[in-house]
Short mmCIF file of C-alpha atoms and ligand atoms in Angstrom, two decimals:
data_model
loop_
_atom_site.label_atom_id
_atom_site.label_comp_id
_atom_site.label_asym_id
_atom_site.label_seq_id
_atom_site.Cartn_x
_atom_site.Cartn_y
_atom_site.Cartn_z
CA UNK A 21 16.42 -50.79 111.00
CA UNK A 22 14.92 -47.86 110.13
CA UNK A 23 11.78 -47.82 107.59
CA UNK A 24 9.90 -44.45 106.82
CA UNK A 25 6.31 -45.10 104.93
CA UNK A 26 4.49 -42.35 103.52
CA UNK A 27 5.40 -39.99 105.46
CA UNK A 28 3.39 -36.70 104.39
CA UNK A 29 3.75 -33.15 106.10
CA UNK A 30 3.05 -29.66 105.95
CA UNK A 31 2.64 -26.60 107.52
CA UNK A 32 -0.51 -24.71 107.92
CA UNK A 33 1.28 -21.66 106.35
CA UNK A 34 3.19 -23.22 103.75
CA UNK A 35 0.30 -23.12 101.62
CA UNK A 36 -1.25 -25.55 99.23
CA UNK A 37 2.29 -27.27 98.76
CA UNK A 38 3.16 -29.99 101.23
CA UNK A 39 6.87 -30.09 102.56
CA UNK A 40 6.93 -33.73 102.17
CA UNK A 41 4.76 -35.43 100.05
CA UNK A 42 5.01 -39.92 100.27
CA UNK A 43 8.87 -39.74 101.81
CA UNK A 44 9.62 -43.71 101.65
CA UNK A 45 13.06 -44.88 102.93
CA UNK A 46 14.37 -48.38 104.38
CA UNK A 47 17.96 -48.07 105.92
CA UNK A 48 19.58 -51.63 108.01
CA UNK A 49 22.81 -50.96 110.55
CA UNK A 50 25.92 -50.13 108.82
CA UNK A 51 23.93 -47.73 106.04
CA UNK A 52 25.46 -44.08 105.79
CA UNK A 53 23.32 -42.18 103.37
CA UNK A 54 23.36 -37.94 102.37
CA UNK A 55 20.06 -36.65 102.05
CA UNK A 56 20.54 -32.94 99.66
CA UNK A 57 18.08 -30.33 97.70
CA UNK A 58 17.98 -26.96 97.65
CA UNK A 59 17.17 -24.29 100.88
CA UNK A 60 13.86 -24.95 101.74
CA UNK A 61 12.79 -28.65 100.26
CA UNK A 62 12.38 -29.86 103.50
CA UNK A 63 15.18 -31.82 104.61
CA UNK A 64 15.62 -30.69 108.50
CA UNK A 65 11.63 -31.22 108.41
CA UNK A 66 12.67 -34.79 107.31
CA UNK A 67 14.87 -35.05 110.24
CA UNK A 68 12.91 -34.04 112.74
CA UNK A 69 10.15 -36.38 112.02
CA UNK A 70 13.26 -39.31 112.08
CA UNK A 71 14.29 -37.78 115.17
CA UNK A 72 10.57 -37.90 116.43
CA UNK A 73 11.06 -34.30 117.38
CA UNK A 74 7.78 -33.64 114.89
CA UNK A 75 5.05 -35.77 114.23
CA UNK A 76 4.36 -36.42 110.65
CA UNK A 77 0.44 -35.81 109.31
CA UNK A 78 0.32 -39.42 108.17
CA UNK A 79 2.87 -42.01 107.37
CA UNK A 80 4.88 -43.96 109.94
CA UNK A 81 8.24 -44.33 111.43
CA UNK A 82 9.54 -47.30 112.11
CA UNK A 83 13.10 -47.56 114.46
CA UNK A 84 14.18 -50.28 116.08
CA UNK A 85 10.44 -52.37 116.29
CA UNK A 86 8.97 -49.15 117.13
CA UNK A 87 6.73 -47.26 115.38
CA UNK A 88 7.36 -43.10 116.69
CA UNK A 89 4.13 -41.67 115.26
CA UNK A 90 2.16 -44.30 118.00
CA UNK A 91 4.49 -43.83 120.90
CA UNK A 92 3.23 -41.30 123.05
CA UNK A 93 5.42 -38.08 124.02
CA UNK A 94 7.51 -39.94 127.02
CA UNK A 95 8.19 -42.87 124.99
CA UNK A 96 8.99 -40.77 121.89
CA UNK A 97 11.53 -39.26 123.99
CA UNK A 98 13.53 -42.05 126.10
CA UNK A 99 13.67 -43.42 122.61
CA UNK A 100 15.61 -40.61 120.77
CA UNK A 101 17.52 -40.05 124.11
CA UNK A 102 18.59 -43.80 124.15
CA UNK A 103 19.08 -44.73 120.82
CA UNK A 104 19.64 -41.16 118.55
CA UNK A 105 22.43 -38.96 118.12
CA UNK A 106 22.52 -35.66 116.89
CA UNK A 107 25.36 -33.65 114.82
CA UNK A 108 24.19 -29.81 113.87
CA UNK A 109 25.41 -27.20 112.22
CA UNK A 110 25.91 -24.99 115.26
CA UNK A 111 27.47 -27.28 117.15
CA UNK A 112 25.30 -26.49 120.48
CA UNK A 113 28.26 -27.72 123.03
CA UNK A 114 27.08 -26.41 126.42
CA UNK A 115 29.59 -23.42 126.85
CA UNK A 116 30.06 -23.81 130.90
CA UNK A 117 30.91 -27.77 130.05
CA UNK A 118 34.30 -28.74 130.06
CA UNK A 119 34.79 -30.81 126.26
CA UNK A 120 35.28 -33.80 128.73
CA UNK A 121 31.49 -32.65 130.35
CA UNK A 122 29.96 -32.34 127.23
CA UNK A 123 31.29 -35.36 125.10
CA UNK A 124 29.78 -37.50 128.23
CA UNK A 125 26.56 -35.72 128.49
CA UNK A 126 24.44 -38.29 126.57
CA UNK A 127 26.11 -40.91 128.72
CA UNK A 128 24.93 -38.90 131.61
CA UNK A 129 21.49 -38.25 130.65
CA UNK A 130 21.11 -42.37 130.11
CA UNK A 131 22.45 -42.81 133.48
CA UNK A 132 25.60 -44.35 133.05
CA UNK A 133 27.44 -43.22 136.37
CA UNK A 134 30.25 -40.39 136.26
CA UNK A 135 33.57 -42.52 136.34
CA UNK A 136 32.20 -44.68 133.12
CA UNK A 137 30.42 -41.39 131.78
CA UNK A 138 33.83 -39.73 131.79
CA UNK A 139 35.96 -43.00 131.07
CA UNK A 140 34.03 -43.58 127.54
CA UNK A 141 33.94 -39.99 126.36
CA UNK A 142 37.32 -39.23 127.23
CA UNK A 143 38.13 -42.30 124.73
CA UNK A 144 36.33 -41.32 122.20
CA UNK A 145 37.77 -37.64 122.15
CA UNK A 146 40.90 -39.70 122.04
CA UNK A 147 39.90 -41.19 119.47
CA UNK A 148 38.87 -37.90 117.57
CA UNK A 149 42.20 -36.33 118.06
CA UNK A 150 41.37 -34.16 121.23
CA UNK A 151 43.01 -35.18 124.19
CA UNK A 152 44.65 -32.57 124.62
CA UNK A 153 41.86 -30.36 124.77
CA UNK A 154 39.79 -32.70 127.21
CA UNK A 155 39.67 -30.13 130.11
CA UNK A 156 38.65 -26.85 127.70
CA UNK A 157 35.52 -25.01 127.53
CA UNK A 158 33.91 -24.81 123.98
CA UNK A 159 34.24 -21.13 123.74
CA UNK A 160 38.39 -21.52 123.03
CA UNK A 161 38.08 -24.40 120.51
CA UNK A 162 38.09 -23.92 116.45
CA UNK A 163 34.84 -24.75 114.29
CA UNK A 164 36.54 -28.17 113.33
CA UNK A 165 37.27 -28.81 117.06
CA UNK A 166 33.87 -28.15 118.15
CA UNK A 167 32.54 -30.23 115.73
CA UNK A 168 34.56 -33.21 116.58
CA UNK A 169 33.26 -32.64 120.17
CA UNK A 170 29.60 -32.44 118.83
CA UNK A 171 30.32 -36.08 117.15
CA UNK A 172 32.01 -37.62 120.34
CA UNK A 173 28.55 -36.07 122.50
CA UNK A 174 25.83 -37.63 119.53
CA UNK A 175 28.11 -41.27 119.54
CA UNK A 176 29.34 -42.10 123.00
CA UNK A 177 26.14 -43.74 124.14
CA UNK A 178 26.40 -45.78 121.01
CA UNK A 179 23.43 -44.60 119.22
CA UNK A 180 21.39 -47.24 116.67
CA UNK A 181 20.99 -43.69 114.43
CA UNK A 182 23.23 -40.79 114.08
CA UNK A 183 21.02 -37.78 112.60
CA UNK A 184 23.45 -34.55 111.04
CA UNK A 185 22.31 -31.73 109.81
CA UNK A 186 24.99 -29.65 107.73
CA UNK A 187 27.54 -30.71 110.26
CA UNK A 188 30.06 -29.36 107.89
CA UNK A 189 28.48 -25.94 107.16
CA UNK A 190 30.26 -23.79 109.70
CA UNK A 191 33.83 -25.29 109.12
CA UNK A 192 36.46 -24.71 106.48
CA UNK A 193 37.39 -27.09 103.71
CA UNK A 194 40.35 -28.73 105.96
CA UNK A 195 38.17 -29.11 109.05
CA UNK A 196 35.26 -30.54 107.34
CA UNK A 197 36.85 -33.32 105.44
CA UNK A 198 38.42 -33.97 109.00
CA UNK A 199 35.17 -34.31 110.31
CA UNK A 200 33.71 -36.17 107.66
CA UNK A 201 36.13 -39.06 107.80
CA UNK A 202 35.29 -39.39 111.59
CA UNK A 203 31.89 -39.34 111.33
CA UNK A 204 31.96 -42.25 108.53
CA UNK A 205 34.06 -43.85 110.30
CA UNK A 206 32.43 -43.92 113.33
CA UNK A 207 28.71 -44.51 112.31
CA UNK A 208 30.75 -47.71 110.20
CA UNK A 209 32.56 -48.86 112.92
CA UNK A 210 29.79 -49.27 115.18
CA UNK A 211 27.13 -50.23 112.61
CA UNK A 212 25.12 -47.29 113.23
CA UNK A 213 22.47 -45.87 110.73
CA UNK A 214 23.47 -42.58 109.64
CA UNK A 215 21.57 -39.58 107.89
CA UNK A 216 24.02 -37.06 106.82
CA UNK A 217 21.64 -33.95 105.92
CA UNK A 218 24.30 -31.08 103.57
CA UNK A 219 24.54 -28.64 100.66
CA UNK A 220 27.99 -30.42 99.87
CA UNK A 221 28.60 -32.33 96.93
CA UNK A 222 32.39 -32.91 98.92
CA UNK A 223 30.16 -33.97 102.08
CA UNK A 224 27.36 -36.26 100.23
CA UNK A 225 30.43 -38.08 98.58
CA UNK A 226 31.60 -38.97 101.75
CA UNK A 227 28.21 -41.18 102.37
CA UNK A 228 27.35 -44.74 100.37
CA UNK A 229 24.44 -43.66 98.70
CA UNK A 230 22.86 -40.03 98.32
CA UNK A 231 19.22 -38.79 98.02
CA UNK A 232 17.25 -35.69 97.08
CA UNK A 233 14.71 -33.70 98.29
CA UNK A 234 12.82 -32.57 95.95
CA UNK A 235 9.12 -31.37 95.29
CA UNK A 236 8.82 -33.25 98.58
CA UNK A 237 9.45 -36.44 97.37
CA UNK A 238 12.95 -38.06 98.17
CA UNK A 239 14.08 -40.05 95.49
CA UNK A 240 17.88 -41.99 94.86
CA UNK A 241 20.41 -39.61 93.23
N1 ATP B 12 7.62 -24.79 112.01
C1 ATP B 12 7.38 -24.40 110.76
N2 ATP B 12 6.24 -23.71 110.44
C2 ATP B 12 5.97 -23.34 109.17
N3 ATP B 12 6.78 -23.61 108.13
C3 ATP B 12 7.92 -24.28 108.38
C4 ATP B 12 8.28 -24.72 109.69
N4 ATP B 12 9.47 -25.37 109.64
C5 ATP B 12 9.83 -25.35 108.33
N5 ATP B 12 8.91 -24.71 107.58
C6 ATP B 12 8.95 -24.51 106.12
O1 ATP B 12 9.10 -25.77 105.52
C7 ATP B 12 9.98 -25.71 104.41
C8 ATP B 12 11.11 -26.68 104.61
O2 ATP B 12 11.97 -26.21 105.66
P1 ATP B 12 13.28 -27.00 106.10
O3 ATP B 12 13.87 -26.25 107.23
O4 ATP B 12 12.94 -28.40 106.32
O5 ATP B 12 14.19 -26.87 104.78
P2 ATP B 12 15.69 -27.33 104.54
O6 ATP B 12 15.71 -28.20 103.34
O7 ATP B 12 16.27 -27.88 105.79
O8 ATP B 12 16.40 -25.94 104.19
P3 ATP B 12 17.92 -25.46 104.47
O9 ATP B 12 18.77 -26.15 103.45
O10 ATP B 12 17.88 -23.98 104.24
O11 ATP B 12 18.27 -25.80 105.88
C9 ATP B 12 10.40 -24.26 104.30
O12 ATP B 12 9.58 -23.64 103.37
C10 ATP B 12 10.15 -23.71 105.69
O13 ATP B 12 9.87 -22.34 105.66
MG1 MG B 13 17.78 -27.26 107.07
#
């Protein structure tokens, strides 16, 4: 469960205007939701209060039974580390990684041991069409590849709420739509939350319901 009340923020040079003004949202397990407006309304803001990687001005953020605004910075952390993953634009696989490496990075970082580690992300890449690229290094694979790498690293420790942020942006039409369908899939197959953040009316289709940023409110399309 994920429940965000009131959430209010903005920057001391933004000016008068707020970034986010009363942002209300209630998403259960199994939700997939886009989250669109123009350059600028605030919608990465949005997702790095979720992600607890911010703090909001006022307003609360409620994951899991937890509220992130009153955990301190430790707590704030194990929790997006245990229970988040994150799909970005820019991919950000760890170039000296193997694919293998960096699918089972979250794994690693939650101490699951090697063996497992590698067991579970080399099933998932499997399971995103890219065995046969298991034992590459990011800098040889295509945008859609990478991508599909970034979504095995932000699911295999089965993450309560998968954040992404434009994952489509870098990729042609082919490769996103690829992407897309795993990502759904995925997030619906293991009754994850998911915020898909994107410019794309092709991408926000792909979701169950889609909102907009706007004026700094967020309200249903
Ligand atoms: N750390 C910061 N300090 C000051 N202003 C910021 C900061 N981060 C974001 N902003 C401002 O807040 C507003 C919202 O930015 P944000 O990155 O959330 O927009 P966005 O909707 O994700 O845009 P885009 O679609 O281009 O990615 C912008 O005006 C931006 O300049
Ligand atoms: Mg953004």
């Amino acid at each position: 469960m994920l429940s965000l009340r009131h959430l209010h923020k903005a920057y001391r040079d933004s000016g008068e205007r707020p970034v986010l003004r009363d942002i209300g949202l209630e998403l259960r397990p199994g939700d997939y939701v886009a989250i669109v407006g123009e350059s600028g309304s605030g919608k990465s803001t949005l997702l790095n209060l979720i992600a607890g990687l911010e703090l909001p001005d006022s307003g609360n953020i409620l994951f899991e039974e937890q509220d992130l605004v009153l955990l301190d910075d430790n707590a704030r952390t194990r929790l997006r580390r245990q229970r988040m993953g994150f799909v970005f634009q820019a991919f950000l696989l760890l170039p000296h990684l193997t694919v293998l490496d960096n699918a089972a990075l979250s794994l690693k970082l939650n101490g699951v041991g090697h063996r497992e580690s590698q067991q579970r992300a080399a099933a998932l890449l499997d399971a995103m069409g890219l065995s046969a690229h298991v034992h590459r290094f990011p800098g040889t694979l295509s945008g859609g590849e990478s991508q599909r790498v970034a979504i095995a690293r932000a699911l295999a420790h089965q993450p309560g709420l998968v954040l992404a942020d434009e994952p489509t942006g870098n990729l042609d039409a082919g490769s996103a739509s690829q992407v897309l369908r795993l990502l759904r899939e995925q997030v619906k197959s293991r009754g994850s939350i998911g915020i898909l953040v994107t410019h794309s009316s092709a991408a926000a289709a792909s979701t169950d319901r889609v909102f907009r940023l706007a004026d700094g409110i967020l309200r249903p399309e």
